Short mmCIF file of C-alpha atoms and ligand atoms in Angstrom, two decimals:
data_model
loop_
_atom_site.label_atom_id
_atom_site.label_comp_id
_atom_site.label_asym_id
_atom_site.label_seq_id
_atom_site.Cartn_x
_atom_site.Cartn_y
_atom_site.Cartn_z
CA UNK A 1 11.42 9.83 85.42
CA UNK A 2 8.03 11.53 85.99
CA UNK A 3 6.82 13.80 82.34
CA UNK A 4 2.85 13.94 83.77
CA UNK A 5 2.82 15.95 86.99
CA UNK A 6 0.32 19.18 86.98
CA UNK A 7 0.55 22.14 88.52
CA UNK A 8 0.09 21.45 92.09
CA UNK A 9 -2.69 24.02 93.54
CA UNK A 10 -5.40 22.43 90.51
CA UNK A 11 -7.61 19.27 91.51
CA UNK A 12 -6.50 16.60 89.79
CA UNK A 13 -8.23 13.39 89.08
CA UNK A 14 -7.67 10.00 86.96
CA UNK A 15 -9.36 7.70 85.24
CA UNK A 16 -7.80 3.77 85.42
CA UNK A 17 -9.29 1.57 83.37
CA UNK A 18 -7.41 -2.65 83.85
CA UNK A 19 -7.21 -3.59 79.91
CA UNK A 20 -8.08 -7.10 81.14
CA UNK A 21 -11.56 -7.26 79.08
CA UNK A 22 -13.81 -5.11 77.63
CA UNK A 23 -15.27 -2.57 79.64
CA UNK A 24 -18.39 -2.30 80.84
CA UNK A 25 -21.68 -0.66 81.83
CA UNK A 26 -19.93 -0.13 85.54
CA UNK A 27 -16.53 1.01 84.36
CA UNK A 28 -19.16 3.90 82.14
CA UNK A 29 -20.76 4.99 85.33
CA UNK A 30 -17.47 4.83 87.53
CA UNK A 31 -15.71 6.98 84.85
CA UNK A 32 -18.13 9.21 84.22
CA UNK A 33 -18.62 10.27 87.96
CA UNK A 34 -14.56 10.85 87.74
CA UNK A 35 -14.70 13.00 84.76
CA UNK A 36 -17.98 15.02 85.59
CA UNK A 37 -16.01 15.57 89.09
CA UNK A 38 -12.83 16.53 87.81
CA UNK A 39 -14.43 18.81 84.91
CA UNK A 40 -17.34 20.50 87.37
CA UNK A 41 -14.22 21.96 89.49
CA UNK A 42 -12.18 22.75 86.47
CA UNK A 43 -9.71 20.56 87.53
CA UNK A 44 -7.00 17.78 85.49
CA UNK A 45 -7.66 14.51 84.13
CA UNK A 46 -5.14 11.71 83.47
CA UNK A 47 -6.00 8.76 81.60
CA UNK A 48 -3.42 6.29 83.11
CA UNK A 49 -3.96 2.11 81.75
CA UNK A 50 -3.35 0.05 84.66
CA UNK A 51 -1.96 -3.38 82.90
CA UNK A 52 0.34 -5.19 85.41
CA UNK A 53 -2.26 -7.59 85.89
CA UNK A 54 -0.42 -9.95 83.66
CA UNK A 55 -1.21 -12.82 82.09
CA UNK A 56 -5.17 -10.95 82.40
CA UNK A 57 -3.97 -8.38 80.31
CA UNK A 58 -5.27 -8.05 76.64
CA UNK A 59 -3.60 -5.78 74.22
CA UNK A 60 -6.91 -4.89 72.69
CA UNK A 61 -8.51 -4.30 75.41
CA UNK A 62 -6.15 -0.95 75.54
CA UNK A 63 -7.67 1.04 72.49
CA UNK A 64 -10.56 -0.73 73.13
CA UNK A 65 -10.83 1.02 76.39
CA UNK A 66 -9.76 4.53 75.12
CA UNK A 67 -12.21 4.08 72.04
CA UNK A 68 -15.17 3.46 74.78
CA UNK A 69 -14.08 6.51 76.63
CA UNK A 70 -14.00 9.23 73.37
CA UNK A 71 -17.15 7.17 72.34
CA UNK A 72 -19.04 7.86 75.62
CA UNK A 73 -17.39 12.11 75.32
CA UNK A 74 -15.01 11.56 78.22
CA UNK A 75 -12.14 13.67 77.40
CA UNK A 76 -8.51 13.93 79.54
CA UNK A 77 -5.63 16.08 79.53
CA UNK A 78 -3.03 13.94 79.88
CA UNK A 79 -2.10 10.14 79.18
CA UNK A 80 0.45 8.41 81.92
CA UNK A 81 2.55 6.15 80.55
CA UNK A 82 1.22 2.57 80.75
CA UNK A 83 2.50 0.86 84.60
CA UNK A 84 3.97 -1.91 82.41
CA UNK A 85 6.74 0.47 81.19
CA UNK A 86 7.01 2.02 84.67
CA UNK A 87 8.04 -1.68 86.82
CA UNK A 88 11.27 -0.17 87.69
CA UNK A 89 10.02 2.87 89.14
CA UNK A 90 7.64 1.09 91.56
CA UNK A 91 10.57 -1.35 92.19
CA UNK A 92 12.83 1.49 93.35
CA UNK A 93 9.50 2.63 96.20
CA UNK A 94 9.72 -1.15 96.78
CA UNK A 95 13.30 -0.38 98.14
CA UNK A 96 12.65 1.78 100.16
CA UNK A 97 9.87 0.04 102.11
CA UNK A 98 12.63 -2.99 102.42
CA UNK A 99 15.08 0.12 104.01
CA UNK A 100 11.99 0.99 106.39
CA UNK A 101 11.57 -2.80 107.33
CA UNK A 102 8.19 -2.63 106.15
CA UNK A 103 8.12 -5.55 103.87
CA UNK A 104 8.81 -9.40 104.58
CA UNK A 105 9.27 -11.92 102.00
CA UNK A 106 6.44 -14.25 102.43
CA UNK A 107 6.39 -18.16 100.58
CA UNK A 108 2.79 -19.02 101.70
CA UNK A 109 1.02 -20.36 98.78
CA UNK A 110 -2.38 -19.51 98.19
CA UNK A 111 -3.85 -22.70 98.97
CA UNK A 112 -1.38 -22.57 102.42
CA UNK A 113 -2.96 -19.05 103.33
CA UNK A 114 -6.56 -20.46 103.20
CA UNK A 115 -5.84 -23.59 104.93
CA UNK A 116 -4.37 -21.53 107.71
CA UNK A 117 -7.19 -19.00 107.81
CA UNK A 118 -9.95 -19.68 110.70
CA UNK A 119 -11.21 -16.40 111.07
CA UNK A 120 -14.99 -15.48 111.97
CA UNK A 121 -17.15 -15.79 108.82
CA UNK A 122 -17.79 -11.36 109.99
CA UNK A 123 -14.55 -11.20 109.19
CA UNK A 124 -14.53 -11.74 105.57
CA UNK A 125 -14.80 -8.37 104.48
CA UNK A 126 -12.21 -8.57 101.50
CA UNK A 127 -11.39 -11.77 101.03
CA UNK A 128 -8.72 -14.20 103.05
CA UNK A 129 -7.10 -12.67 106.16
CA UNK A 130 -3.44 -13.41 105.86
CA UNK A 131 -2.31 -15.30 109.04
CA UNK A 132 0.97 -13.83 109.54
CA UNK A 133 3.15 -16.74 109.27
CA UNK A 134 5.91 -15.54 107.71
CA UNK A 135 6.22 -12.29 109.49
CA UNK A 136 8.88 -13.15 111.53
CA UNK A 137 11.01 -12.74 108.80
CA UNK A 138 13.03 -9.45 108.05
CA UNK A 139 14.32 -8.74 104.90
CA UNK A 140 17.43 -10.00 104.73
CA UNK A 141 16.11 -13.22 104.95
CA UNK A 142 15.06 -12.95 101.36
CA UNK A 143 18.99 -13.48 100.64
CA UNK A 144 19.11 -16.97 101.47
CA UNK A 145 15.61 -17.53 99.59
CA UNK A 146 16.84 -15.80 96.35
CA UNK A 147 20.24 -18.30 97.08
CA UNK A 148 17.51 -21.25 97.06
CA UNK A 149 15.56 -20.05 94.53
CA UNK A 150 12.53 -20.02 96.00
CA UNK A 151 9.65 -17.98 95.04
CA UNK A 152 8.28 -15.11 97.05
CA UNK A 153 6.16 -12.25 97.67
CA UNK A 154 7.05 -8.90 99.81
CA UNK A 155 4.38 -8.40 101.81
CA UNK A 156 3.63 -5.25 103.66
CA UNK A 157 3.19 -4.89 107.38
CA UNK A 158 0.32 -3.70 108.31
CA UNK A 159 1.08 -1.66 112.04
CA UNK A 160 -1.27 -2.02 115.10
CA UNK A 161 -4.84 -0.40 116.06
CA UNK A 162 -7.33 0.89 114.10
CA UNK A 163 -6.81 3.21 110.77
CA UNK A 164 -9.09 5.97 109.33
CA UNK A 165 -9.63 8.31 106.86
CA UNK A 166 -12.60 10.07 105.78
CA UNK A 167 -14.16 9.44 102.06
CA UNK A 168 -15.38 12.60 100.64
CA UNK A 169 -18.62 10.69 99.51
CA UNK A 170 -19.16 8.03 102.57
CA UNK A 171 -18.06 9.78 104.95
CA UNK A 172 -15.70 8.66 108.04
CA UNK A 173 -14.18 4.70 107.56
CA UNK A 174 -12.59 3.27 110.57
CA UNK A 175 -11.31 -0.34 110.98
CA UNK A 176 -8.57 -2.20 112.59
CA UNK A 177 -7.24 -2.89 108.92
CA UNK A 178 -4.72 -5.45 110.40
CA UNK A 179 -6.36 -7.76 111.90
CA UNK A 180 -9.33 -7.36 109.02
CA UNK A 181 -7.63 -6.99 105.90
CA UNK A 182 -4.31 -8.40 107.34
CA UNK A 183 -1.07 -7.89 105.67
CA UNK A 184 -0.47 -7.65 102.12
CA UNK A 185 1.31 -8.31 98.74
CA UNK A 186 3.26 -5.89 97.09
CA UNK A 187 5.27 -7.25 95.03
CA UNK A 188 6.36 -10.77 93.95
CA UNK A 189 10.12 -11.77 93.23
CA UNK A 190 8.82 -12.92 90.19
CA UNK A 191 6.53 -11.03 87.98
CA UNK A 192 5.52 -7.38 88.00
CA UNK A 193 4.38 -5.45 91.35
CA UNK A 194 1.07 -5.71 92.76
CA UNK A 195 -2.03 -3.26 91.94
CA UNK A 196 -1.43 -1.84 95.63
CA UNK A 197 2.13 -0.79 94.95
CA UNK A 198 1.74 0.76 91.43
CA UNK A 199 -1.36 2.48 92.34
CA UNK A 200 -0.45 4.28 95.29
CA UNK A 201 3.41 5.35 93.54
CA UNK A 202 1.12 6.91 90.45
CA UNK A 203 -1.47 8.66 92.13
CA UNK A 204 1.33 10.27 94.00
CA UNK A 205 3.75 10.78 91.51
CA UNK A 206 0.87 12.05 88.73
CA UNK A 207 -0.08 14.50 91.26
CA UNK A 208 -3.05 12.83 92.04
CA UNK A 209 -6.00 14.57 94.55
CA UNK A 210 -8.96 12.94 94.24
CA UNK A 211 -9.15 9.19 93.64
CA UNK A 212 -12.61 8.93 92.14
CA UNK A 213 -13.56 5.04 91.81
CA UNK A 214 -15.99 1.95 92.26
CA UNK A 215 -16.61 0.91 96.25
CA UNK A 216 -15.12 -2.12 95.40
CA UNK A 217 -11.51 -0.43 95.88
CA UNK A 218 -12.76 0.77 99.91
CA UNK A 219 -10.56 -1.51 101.60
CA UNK A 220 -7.87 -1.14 99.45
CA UNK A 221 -7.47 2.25 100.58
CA UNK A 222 -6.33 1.02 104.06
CA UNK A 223 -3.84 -0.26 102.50
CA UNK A 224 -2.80 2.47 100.36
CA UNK A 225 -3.22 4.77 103.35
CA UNK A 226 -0.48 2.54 104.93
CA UNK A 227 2.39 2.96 102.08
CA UNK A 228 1.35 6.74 101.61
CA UNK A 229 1.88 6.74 105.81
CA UNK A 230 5.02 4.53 105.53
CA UNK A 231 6.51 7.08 102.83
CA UNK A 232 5.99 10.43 104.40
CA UNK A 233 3.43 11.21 101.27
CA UNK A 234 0.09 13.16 101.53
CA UNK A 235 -2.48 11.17 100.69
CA UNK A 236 -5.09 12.26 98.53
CA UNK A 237 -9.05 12.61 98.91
CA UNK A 238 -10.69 9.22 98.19
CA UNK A 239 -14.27 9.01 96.60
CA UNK A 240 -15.88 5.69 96.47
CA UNK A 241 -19.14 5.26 94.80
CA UNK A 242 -21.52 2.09 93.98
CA UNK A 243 -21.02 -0.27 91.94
CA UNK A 244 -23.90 -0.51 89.06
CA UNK A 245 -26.16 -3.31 90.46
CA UNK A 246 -28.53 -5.40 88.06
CA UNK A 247 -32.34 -5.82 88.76
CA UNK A 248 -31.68 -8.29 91.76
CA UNK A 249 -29.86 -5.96 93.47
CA UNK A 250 -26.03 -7.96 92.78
CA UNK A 251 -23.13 -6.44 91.45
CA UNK A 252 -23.50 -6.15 87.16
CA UNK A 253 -22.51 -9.73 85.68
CA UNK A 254 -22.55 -12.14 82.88
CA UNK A 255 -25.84 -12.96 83.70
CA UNK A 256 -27.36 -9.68 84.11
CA UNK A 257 -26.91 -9.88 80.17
CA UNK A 258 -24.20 -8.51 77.47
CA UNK A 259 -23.35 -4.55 78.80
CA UNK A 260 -20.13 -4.45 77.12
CA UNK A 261 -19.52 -0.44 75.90
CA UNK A 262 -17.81 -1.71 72.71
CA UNK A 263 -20.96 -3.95 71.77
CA UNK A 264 -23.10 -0.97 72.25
CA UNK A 265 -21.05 1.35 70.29
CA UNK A 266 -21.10 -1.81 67.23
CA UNK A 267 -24.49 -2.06 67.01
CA UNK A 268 -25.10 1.82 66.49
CA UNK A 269 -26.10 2.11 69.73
CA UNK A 270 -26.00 6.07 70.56
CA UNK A 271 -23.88 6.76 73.97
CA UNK A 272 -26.47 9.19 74.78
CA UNK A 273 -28.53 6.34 75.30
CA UNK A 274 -25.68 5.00 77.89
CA UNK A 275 -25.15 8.35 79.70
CA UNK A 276 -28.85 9.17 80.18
CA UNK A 277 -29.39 5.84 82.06
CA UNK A 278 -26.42 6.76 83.68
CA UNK A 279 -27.43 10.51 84.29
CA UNK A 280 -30.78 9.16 85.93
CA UNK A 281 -28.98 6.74 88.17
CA UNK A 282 -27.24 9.30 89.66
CA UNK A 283 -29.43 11.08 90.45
CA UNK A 284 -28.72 13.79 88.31
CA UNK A 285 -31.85 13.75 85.96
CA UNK A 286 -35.48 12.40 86.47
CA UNK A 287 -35.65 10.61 83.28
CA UNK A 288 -33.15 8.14 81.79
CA UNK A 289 -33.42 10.48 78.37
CA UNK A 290 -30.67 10.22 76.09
CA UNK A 291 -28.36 13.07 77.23
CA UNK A 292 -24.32 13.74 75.73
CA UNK A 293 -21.83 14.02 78.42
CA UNK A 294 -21.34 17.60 77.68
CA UNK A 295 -24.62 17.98 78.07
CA UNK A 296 -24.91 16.36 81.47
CA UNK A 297 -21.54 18.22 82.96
CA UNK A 298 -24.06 21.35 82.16
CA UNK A 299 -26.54 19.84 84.60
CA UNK A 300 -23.84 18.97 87.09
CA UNK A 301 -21.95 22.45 87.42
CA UNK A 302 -25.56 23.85 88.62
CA UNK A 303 -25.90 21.19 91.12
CA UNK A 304 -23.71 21.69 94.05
CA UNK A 305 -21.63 18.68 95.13
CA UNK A 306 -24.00 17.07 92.97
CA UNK A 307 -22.14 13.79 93.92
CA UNK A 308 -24.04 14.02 96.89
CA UNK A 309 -27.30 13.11 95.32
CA UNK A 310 -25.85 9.47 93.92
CA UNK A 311 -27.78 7.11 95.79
CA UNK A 312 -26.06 5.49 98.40
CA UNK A 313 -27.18 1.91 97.11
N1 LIG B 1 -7.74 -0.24 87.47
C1 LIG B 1 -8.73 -0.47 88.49
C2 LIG B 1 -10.02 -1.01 87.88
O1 LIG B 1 -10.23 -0.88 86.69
C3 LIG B 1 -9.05 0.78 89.26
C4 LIG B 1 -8.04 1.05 90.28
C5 LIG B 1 -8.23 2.32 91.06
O2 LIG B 1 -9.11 3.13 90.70
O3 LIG B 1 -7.50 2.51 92.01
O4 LIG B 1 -10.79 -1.58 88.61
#
């Protein structure tokens, strides 16, 4: 079922790009921490494309995506098979969180969960809190909804008290991830499983030991800690870095001006260009000089833990 596992002793990283648009100056810097991590340590890279986010999907934005990552002198060893072919696979984990009792079918609409949600505006730490109302059920219960049916998602139950795991680049995380974060989807009874499901069955599956990506993803590794807990898996080392922020200090967007990878490349723009602005926000060089990525691994394998030196804002 599996063809991409390495051999087990070797660090092993990936790099996920979400075909749902081009990519961007962000998704440059995020992959080329991963790879310059990965390659430093002589370690594995898999390039796996992460597009269940249907209908955001774009088939372009596939070879688009690989075309910005050979442009910019990323290389990998091994390409996963898209998640889209692999929905039966992360159905059959699904399974076995419904044997554990770990899931609940849950009808709540969206616009029911944020009616319902009253929660201290402190609390909003990634996004709407779900409320619980459906967690009563069990999972037989889906039976009679499938007989009606109804629509549904299988949400996973989050268990009491507070959760943490240490991130190899921030340091110790703590929170009581229930009552924060509050339980959540993994997969609908219509469509293809959520992000949370697919991700944590590949990096597991692929082999998977360090999970290099943008601090956007922090509290979805509570949740990911949970099904790796709920499965008997080992959970891998978890490396969260900063987003790229624009001159007013908020996270890179439309307005911060065009920093699409593929516009750059179209214009003749050279990627050393890219990876020497990049190289400089990392700390890694004083200038933002055009630099290769070859070039710049150079710099990082005589830097020890030169991840270390990426500022923390
Ligand atoms: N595919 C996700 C993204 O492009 C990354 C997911 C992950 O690294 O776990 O944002």
């Amino acid at each position: 079922m599996i063809s991409d596992q390495g051999s087990s002793s070797k660090l092993r990283g990936r790099l996920a790009p979400s075909p749902t648009g081009a990519q961007h100056l962000g998704n440059a810097r995020t992959f080329l921490i991963a790879w310059l991590h990965v390659r430093c340590q002589a370690g594995e890279l898999v390039l796996r494309i992460e597009d269940l986010d249907t209908p955001r999907t774009k088939a372009w934005a596939n070879e688009q995506a690989i075309d910005d990552l050979r442009w910019l002198g990323i290389d990998w060893d091994t390409t996963a098979a898209l998640q889209s072919a692999r929905t039966d696979f992360y159905l059959e984990v699904l399974e076995e969180l419904k044997r554990k009792q770990l899931v609940y079918p849950c009808t709540c609409s969206r616009t029911q969960i944020e009616a319902c949600w009253s929660a201290p505006h402190e609390s909003f730490l990634d996004g709407v809190v779900y409320s619980g109302h459906c967690a009563s059920r069990s999972v037989e219960d889906s039976k009679e909804l499938d007989a009606k049916g109804e629509r549904y998602a299988w949400r996973f139950r989050f268990g009491e008290g507070t959760s943490q795991w240490i991130d190899d680049y921030l340091g110790s995380q703590r929170l009581d991830a229930k009552r924060f974060l509050g339980d959540f989807v993994v997969a609908r009874n219509y469509g293809p499983p959520a992000y949370q499901l697919a991700v944590t069955v590949d990096d597991h599956f692929q082999k998977i030991t360090h999970v290099v990506r943008g601090d956007d993803l922090v509290y979805s590794t509570y949740r990911q800690l949970a099904i790796y807990g709920a499965l008997g898996w080992e959970a891998p080392h978890w490396l969260h870095f900063p987003l790229v922020v624009g001159p007013d200090g908020k996270r890179l967007a439309k307005r911060h001006g065009d920093t699409r990878l593929s516009q750059w490349r179209q214009q003749g723009i050279g990627p050393e260009r890219i990876v020497g602005w990049i190289a400089k926000s990392l700390g890694l060089t004083q200038t933002d000089a055009p630099i290769s990525a070859s070039d710049l691994l150079a710099v990082a394998i005589g830097l020890k833990d030169w991840w270390h030196r990426i500022p923390k804002e």
